[in-house]
Short mmCIF file of C-alpha atoms in Angstrom, two decimals:
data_model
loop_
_atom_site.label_atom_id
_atom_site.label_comp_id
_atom_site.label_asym_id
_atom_site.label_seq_id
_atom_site.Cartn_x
_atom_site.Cartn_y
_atom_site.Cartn_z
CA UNK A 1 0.98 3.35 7.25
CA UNK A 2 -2.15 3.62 5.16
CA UNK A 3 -3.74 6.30 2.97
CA UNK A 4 -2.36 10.13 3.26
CA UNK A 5 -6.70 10.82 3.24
CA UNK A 6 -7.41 14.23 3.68
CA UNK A 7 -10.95 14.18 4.24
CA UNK A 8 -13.21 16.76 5.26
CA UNK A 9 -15.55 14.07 7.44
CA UNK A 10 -13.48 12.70 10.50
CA UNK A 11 -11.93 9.34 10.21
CA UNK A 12 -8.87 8.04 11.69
CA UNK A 13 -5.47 9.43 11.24
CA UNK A 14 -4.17 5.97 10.76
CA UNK A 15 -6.60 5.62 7.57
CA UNK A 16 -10.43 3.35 8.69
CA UNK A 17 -11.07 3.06 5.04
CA UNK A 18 -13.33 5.10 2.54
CA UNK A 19 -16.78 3.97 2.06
CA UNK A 20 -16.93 6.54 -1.29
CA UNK A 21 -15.27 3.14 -3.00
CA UNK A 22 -18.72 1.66 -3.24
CA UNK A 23 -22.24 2.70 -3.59
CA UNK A 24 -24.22 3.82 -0.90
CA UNK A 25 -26.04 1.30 -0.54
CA UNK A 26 -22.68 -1.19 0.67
CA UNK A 27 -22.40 1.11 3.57
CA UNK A 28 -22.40 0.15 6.90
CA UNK A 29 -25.87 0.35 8.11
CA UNK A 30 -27.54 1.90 11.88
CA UNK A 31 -27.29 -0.99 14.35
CA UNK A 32 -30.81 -2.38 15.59
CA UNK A 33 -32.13 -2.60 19.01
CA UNK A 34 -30.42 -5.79 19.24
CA UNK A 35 -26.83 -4.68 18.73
CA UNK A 36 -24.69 -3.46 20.87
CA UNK A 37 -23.71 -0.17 20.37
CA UNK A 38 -19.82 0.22 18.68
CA UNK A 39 -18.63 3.34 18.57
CA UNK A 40 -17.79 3.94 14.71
CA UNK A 41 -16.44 6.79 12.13
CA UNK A 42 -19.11 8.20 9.81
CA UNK A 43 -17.36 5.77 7.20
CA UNK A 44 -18.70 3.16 9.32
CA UNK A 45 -15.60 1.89 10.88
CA UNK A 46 -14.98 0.09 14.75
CA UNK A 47 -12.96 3.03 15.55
CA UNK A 48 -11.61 1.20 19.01
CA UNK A 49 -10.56 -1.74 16.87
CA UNK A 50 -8.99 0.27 14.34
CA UNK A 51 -7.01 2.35 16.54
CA UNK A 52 -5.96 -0.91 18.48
CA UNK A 53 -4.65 -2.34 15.40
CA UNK A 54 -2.97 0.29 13.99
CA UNK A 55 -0.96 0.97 17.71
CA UNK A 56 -0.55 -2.77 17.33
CA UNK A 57 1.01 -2.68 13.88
CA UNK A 58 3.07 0.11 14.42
CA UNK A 59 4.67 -1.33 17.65
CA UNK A 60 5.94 -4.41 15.58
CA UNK A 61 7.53 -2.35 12.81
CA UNK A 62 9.34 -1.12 15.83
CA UNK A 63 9.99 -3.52 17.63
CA UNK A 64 11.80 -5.18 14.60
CA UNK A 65 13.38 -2.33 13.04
CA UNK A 66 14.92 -1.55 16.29
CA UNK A 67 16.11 -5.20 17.96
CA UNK A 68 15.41 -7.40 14.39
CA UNK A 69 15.98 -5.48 11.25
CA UNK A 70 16.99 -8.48 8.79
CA UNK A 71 13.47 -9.77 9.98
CA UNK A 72 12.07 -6.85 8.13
CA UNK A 73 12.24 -9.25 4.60
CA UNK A 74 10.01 -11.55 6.75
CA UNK A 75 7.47 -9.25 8.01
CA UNK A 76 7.13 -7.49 3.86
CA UNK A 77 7.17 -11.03 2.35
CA UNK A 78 4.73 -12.15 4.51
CA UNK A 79 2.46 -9.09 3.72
CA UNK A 80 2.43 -9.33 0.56
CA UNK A 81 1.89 -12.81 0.17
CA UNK A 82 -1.40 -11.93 2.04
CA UNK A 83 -2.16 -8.68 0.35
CA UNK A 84 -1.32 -10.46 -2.81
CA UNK A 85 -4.18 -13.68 -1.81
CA UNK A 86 -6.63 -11.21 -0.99
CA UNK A 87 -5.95 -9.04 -4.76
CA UNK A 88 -6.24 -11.91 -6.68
CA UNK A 89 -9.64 -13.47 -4.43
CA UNK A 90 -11.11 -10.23 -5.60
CA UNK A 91 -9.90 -10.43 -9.03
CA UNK A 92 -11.14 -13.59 -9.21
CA UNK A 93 -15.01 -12.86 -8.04
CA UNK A 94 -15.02 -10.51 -10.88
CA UNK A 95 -14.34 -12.70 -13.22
CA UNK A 96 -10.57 -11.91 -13.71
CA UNK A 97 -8.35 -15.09 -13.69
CA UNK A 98 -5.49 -13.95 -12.83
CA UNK A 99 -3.07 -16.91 -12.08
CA UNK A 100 -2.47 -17.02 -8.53
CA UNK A 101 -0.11 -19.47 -7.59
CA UNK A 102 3.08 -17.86 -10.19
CA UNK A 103 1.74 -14.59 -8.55
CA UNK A 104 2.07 -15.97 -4.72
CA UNK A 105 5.39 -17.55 -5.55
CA UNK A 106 7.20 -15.18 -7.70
CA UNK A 107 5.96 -12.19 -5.44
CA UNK A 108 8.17 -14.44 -2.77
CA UNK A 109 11.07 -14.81 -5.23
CA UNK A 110 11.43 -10.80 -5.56
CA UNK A 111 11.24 -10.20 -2.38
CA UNK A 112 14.04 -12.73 -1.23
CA UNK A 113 16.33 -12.44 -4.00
CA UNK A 114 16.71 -8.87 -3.72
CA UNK A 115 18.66 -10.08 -0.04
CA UNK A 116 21.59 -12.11 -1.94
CA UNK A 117 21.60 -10.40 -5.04
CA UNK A 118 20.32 -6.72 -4.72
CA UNK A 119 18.31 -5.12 -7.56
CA UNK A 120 19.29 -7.84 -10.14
CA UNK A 121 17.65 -10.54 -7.69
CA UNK A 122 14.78 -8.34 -7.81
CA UNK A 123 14.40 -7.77 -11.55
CA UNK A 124 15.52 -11.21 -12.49
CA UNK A 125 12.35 -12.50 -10.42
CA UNK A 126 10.04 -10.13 -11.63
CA UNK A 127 11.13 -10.80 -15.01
CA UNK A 128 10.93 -14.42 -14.46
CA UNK A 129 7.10 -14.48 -12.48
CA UNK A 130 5.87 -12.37 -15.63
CA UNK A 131 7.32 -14.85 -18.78
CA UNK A 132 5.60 -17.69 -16.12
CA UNK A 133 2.22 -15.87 -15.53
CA UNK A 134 1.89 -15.59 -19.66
CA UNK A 135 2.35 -18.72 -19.74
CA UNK A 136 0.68 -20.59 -16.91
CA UNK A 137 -2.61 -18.61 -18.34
CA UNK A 138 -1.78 -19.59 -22.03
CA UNK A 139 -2.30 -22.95 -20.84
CA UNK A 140 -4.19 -23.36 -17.73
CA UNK A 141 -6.48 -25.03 -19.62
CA UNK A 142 -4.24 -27.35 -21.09
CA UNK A 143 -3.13 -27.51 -24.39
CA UNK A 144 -6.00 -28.36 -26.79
CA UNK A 145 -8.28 -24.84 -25.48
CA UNK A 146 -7.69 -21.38 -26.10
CA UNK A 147 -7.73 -19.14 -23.46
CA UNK A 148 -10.80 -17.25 -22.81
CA UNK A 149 -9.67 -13.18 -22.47
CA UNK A 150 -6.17 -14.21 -22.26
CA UNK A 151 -4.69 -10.68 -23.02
CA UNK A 152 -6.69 -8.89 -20.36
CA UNK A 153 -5.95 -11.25 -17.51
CA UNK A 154 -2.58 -11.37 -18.07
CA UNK A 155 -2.42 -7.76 -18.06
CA UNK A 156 -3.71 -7.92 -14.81
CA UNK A 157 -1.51 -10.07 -13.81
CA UNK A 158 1.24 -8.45 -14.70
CA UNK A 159 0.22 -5.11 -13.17
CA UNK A 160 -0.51 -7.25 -10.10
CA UNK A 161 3.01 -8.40 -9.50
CA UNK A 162 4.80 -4.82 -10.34
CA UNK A 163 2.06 -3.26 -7.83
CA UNK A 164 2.45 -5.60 -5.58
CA UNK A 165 5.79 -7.45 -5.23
CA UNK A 166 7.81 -5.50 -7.13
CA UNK A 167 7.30 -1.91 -5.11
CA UNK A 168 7.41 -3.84 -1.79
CA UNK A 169 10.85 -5.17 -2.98
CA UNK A 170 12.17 -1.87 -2.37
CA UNK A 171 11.36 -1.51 1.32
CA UNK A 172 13.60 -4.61 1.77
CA UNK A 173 16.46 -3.73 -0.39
CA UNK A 174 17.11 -0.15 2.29
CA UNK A 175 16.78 -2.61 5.27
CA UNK A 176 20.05 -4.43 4.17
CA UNK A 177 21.71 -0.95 3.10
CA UNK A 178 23.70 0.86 5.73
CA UNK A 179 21.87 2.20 8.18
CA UNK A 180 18.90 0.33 7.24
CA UNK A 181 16.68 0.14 9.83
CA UNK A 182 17.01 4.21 9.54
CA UNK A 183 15.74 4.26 6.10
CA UNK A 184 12.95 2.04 6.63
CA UNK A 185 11.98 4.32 9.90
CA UNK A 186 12.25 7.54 7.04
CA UNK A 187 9.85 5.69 5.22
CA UNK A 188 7.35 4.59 7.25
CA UNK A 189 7.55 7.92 9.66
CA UNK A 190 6.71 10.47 6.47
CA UNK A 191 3.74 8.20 5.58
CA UNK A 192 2.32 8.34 8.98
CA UNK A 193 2.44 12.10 8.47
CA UNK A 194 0.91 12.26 5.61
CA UNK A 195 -1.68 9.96 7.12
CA UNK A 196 -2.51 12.41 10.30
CA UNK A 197 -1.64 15.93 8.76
CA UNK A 198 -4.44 15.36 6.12
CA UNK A 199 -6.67 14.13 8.48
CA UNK A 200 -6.06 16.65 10.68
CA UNK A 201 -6.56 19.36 7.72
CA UNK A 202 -8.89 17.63 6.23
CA UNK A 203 -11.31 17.64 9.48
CA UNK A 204 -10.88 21.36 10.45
CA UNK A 205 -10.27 22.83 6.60
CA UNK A 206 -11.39 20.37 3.85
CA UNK A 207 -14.01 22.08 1.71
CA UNK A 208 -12.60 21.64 -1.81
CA UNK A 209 -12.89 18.02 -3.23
CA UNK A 210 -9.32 16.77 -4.97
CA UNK A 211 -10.87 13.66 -7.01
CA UNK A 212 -14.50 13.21 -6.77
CA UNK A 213 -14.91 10.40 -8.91
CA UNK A 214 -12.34 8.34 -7.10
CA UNK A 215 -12.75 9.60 -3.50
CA UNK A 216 -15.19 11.84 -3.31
CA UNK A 217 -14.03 12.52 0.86
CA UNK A 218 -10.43 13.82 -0.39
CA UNK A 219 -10.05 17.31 0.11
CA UNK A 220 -6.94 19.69 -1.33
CA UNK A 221 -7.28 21.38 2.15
CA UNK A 222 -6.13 17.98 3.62
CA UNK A 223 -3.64 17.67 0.92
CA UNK A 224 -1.84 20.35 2.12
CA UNK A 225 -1.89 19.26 5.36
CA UNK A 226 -0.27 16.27 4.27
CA UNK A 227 2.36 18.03 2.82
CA UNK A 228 3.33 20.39 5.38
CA UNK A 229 3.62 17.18 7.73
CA UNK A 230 5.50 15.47 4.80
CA UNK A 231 8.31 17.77 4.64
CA UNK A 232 8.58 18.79 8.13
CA UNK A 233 8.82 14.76 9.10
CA UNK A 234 11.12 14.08 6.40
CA UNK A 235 13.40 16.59 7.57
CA UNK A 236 13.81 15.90 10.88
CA UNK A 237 14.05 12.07 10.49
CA UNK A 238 16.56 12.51 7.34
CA UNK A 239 18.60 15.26 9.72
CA UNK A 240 18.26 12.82 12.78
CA UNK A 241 18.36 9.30 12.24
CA UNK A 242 20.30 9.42 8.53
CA UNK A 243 22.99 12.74 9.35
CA UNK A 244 21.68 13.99 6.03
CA UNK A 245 20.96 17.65 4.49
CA UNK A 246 17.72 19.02 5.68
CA UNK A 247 16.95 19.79 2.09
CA UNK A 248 16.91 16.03 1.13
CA UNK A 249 14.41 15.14 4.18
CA UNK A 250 12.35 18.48 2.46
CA UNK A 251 12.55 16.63 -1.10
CA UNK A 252 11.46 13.37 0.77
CA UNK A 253 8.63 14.61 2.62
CA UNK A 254 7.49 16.77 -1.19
CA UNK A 255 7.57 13.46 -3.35
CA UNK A 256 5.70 11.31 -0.60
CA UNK A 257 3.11 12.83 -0.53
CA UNK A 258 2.37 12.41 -3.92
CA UNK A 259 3.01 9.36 -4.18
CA UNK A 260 0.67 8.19 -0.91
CA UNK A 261 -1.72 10.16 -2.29
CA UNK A 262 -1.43 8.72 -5.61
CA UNK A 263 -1.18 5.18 -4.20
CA UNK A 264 -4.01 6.09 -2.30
CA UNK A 265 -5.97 7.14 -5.04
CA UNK A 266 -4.90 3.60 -7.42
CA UNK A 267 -6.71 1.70 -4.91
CA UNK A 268 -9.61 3.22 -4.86
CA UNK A 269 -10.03 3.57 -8.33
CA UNK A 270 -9.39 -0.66 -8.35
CA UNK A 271 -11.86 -0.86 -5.63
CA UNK A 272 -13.89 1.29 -7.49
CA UNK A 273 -13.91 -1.17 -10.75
CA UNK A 274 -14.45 -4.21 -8.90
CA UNK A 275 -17.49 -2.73 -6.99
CA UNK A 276 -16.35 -3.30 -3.22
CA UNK A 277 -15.24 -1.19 -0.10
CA UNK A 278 -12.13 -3.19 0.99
CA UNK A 279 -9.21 -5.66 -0.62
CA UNK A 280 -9.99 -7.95 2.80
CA UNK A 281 -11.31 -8.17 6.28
CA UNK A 282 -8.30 -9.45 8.00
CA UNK A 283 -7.43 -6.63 10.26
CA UNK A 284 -10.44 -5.45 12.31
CA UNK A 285 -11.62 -1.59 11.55
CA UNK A 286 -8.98 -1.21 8.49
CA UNK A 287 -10.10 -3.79 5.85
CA UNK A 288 -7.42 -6.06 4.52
CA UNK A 289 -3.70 -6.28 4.31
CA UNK A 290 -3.42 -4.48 0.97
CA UNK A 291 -5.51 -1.27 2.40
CA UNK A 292 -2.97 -0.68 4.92
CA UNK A 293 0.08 -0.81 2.15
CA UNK A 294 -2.23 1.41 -0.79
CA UNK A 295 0.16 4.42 -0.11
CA UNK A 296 3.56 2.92 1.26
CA UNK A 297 3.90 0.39 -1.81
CA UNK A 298 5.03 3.61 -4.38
CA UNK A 299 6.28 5.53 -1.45
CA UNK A 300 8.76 3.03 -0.32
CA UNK A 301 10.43 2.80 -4.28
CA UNK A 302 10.65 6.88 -4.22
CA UNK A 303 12.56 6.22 -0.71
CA UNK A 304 14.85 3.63 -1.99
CA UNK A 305 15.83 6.11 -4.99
CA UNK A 306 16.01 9.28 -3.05
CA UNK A 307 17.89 8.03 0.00
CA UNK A 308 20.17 5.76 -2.36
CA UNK A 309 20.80 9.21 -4.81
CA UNK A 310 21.79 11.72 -2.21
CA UNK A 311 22.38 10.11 1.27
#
């Protein structure tokens, strides 16, 4: 899960966050004498805490994939209703009043219709949670003011929900699919590569900077390293836990990388424009929910489409 961040400065493989989001300045500063001593990543990260965490989310996904997989539209809705909290908070400091309670509820619609109704659950409630958002901030209010920056904020909004809810929709719609929980393991398994072959790339190669003024501590070295542990991970898990081609698990591993990297990259460049380091400060060495779903949110769509297409 996470960020496929191929960065020349070590980090975790199982992404601790990217202090080139924020000025210097917001960086984690040198403990004093009176501190105890945690052991950190230059990007100032509790590396014990983040590697616990990560081991600890990993071993739910499964542990639920494996003895659970219908709970899977539990687990995703209840992400995103927190990664979706801590978006609009931020939002929200900056000025941006995006309307949060259509966003909390209809993010929960599209995730839960997509179990009775498939794709037309799905679009039905995104369509529905956008015509309410436009509305609920038309008149939040009331009737007698106009809205202050009205078409900006509901622009947000809207990109909000199809970020959000609307990718994550398509992680639950392969879980009820045949051989679901196999689809879902494709998913997550290629991201985790991408995660620790650019890290591991990025560490012993990364010279050459892919987007400096978004992350400044990518690297196309670790890039590639992400892609050669793309493809060779999408392979095997297509070949071995979906009886596919080995050329679709090739395809898979090719597009996910761009689009972790790419999801990667959107979050930063939001982080970026609002000024801070992390979405949230839930999960201990990692940030918040959202900066552990950056890369899988796109990634899991590309899955649904490729796996539905060809397997």
């Amino acid at each position: 899960m996470g960020r496929a961040d191929g960065s020349p400065d070590p980090q975790l493989p199982l992404d601790a966050g990217d202090t080139s989001d924020v000025p210097a300045a917001d960086a984690a500063s040198p403990p004093d004498d009176a501190t105890p001593l945690v052991k950190t990543s230059r990007a100032g990260r509790n590396l014990p805490a983040a590697i616990a965490v990560g081991a600890g989310l990993g071993a739910l996904v499964i542990v639920i994939l494996l003895f659970a997989p219908t709970a899977w539209l539990g687990v995703v809705a209840a992400a995103i209703a927190i990664a979706t909290w801590e978006v609009t908070k931020r939002l929200r400091e900056a000025s941006v009043l995006v309307p949060r309670l259509p966003l909390l509820l209809g993010g929960q619609a599209i995730i839960w219709l997509g179990w009775p109704y498939g794709t037309t659950g799905v679009l039905g409630a995104f369509a529905g949670t956008v015509v309410v958002t436009m509305l609920w901030r038309l008149f939040d209010h009331g009737l007698a003011a106009q809205p202050h920056n009205y078409l900006r904020d509901t622009a947000v909004a809207v990109f909000t929900v199809a970020w959000l809810p609307l990718l994550a929709s398509f992680a639950t719609l392969m879980v009820l699919e045949d051989q679901g929980a196999a689809r879902v393991f494709c998913l997550m398994l290629v991201c985790v590569a991408s995660d620790i072959g650019g890290y591991a790339a990025g560490v012993l190669f990364g010279k050459h900077t892919m987007a400096p003024a978004i992350s400044p501590k990518k690297s196309w070295e670790g890039f590639g390293g992400s892609l050669v542990a793309c493809v060779a991970v999408g392979i095997l898990t297509v070949v071995f836990l979906l009886d596919g081609q080995w050329w679709i698990g090739a395809l898979l591993g090719a597009v996910l990388v761009l689009t972790a990297t790419a999801g990667d990259l959107i979050e930063s460049q939001v982080k970026r424009d609002l000024g801070i380091k992390d979405m949230g400060t839930l999960l201990p060495g990692h940030g918040g929910i959202m900066d552990r779903l950056d890369s899988i949110l796109p990634s899991a769509f590309v899955t649904w489409l490729i796996l539905t297409v060809f397997v």
